C-alpha positions as a Python dict, from the first residue, in 0.01 Angstrom:
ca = {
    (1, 'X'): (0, 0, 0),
    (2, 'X'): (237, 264, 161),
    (3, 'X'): (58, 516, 327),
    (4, 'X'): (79, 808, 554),
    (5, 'X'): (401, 851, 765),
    (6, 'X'): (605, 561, 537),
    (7, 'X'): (911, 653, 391),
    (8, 'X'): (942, 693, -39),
    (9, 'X'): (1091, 407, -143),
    (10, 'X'): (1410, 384, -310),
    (11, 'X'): (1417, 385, -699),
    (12, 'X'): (1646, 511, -947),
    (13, 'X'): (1408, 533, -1283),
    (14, 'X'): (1416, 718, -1620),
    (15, 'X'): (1301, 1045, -1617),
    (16, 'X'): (1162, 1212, -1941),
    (17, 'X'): (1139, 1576, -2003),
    (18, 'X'): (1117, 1594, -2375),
    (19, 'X'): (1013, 1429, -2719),
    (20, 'X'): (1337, 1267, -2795),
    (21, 'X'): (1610, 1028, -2605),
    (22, 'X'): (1852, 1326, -2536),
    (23, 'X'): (1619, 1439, -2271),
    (24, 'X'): (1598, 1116, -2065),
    (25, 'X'): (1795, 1174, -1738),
    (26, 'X'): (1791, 914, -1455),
    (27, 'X'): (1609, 1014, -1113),
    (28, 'X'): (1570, 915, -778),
    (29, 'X'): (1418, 884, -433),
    (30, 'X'): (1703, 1144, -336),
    (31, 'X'): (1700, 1373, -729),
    (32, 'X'): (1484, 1639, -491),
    (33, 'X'): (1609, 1630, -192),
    (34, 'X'): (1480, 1912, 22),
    (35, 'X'): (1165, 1932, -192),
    (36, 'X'): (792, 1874, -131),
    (37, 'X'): (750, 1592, -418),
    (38, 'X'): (376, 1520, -583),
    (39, 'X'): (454, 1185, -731),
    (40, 'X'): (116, 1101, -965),
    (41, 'X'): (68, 810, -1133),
    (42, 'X'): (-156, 702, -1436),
    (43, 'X'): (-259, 379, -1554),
    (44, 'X'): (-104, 411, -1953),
    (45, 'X'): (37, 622, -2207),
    (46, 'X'): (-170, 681, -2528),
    (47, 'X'): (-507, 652, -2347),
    (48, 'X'): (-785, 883, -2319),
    (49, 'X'): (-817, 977, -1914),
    (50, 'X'): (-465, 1022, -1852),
    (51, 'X'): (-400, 1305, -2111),
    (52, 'X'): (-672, 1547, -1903),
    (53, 'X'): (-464, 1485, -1555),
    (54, 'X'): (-149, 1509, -1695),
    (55, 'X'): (-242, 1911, -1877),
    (56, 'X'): (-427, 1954, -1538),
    (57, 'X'): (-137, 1949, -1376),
    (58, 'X'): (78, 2096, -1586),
    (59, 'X'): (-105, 2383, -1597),
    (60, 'X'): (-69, 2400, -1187),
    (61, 'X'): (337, 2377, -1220),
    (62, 'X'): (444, 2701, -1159),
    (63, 'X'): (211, 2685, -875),
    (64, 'X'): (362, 2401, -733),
    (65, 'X'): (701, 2521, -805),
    (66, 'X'): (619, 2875, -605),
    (67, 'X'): (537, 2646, -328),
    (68, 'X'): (898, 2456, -315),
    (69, 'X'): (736, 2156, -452),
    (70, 'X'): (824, 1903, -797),
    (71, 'X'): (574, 1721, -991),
    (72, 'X'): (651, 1410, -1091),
    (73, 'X'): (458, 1224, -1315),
    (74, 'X'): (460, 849, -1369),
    (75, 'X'): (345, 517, -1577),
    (76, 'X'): (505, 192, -1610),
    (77, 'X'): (502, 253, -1984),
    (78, 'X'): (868, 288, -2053),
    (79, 'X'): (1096, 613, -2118),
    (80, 'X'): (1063, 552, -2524),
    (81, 'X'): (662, 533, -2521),
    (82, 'X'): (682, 845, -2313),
    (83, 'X'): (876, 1087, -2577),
    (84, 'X'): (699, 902, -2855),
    (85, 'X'): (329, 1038, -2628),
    (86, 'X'): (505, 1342, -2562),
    (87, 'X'): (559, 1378, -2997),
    (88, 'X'): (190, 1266, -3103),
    (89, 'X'): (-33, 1440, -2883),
    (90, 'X'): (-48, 1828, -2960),
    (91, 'X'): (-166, 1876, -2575),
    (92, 'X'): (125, 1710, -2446),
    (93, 'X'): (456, 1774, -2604),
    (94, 'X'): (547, 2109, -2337),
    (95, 'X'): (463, 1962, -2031),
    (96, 'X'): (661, 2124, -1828),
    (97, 'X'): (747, 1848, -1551),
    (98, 'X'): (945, 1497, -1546),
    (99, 'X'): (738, 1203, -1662),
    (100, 'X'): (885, 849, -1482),
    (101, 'X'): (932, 536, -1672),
    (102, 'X'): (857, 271, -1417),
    (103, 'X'): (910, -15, -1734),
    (104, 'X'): (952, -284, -1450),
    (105, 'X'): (706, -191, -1220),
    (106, 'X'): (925, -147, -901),
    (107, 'X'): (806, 170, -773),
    (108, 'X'): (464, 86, -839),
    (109, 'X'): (476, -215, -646),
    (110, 'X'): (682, -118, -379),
    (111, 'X'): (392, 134, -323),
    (112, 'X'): (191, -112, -362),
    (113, 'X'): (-16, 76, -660),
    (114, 'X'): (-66, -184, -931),
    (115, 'X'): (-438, -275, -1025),
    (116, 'X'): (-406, -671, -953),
    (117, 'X'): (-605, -752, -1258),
    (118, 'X'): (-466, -522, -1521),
    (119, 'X'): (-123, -490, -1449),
    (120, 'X'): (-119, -85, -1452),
    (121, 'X'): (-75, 176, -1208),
    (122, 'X'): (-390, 266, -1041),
    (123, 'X'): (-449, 662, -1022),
    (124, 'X'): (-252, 746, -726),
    (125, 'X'): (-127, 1019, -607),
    (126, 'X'): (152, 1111, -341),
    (127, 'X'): (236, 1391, -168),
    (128, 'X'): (589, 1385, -11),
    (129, 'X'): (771, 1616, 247),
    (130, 'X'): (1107, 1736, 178),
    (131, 'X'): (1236, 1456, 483),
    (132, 'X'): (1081, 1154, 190),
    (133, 'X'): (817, 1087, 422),
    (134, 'X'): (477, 1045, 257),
    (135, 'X'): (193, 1302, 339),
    (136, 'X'): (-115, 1253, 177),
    (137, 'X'): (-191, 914, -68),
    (138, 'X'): (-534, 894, -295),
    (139, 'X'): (-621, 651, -482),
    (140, 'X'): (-867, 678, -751),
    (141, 'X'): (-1026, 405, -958),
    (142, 'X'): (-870, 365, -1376),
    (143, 'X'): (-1119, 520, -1498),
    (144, 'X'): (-1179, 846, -1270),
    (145, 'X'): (-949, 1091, -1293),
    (146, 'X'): (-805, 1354, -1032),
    (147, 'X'): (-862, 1724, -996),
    (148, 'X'): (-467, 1876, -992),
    (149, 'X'): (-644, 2154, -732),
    (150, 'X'): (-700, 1982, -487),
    (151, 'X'): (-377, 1889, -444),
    (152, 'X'): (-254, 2172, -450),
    (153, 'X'): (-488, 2304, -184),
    (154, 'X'): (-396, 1930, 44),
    (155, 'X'): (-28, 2060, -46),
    (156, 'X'): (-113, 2459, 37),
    (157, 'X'): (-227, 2270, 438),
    (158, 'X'): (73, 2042, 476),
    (159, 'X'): (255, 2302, 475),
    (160, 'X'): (115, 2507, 705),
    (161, 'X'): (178, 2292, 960),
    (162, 'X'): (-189, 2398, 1122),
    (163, 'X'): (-556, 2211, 1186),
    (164, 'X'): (-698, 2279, 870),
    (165, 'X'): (-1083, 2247, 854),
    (166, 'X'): (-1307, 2093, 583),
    (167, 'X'): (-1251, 2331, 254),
    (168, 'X'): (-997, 2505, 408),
    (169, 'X'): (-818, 2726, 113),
    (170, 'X'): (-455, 2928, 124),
    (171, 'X'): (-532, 3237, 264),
    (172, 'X'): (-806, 3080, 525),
    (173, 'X'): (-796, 3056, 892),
    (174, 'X'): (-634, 2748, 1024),
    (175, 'X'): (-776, 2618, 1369),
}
């Protein structure tokens, strides 16, 4: 697995932003240059977990966005499964960031994020610098999900650029 300090790989996916083909655009490693990226994965589309993360975080957007940062979210389900999510689940349809169809499993792998055994990306999470180089990687288990918060907060310290204590919080005294 990549990890802190590694480089985002290159990849050149389908990005969805909407309920119907006509919003599929492609993106890239480089789609963002300049931008903090927070690059989440979740294991499948039309699943129970997944749904909570993905309004979790959508709800933090225009938090991350104040920040200079893009959340992008991903599956290897592919870009048609996505819109067709997007149309059947009420909770879902506005979310208000680009989900990424990894359909062949490259950027998954290459990150070395696939559950051996089911063939799925795990529940990871990435936090990349504007330079591509990876900040912060957690991996949770398929069947816990994350709290969108805290990265936020782990995003809120990178880029201070300080020692930032257990808890720390915007707003707090660095070290």
């Amino acid at each position: 697995m990549l990890t802190v300090g590694d480089i985002l790989p290159e990849f050149n996916l389908t990005g969805v932003s909407g309920k119907t083909p006509d919003s599929f655009a492609p993106v890239t490693d480089k789609s963002y240059e300049g931008k903090w990226k927070i690059l989440f994965f979740w294991p499948k589309d039309f699943t129970f977990v997944c749904p909570t993360e993905i309004v979790g975080y959508g709800e933090l957007n225009g938090e991350f966005e104040d920040r200079d940062a893009v959340l992008l979210g991903c599956s290897t389900d592919t870009d048609f499964v996505h819109a067709a999510w997007r149309t059947h689940h009420e909770d879902l349809g506005d979310s208000p960031f680009v989900w990424l169809a990894d359909e062949k499993k490259e950027l998954s792998a290459a990150l070395g994020v696939l559950a051996k055994d089911a063939g799925v990306a795990l529940r990871a999470t990435f936090i990349v610098d504007p330079d591509n180089i990876i900040r912060h990687v957690q991996v949770n288990d398929l069947n816990v999900g994350r709290n969108p918060q805290e990265a936020l907060r782990i995003l809120d310290a990178l880029q201070t650029d300080e020692l930032c204590p257990c808890n720390w919080n915007q707003g707090d005294a660095t070290l």
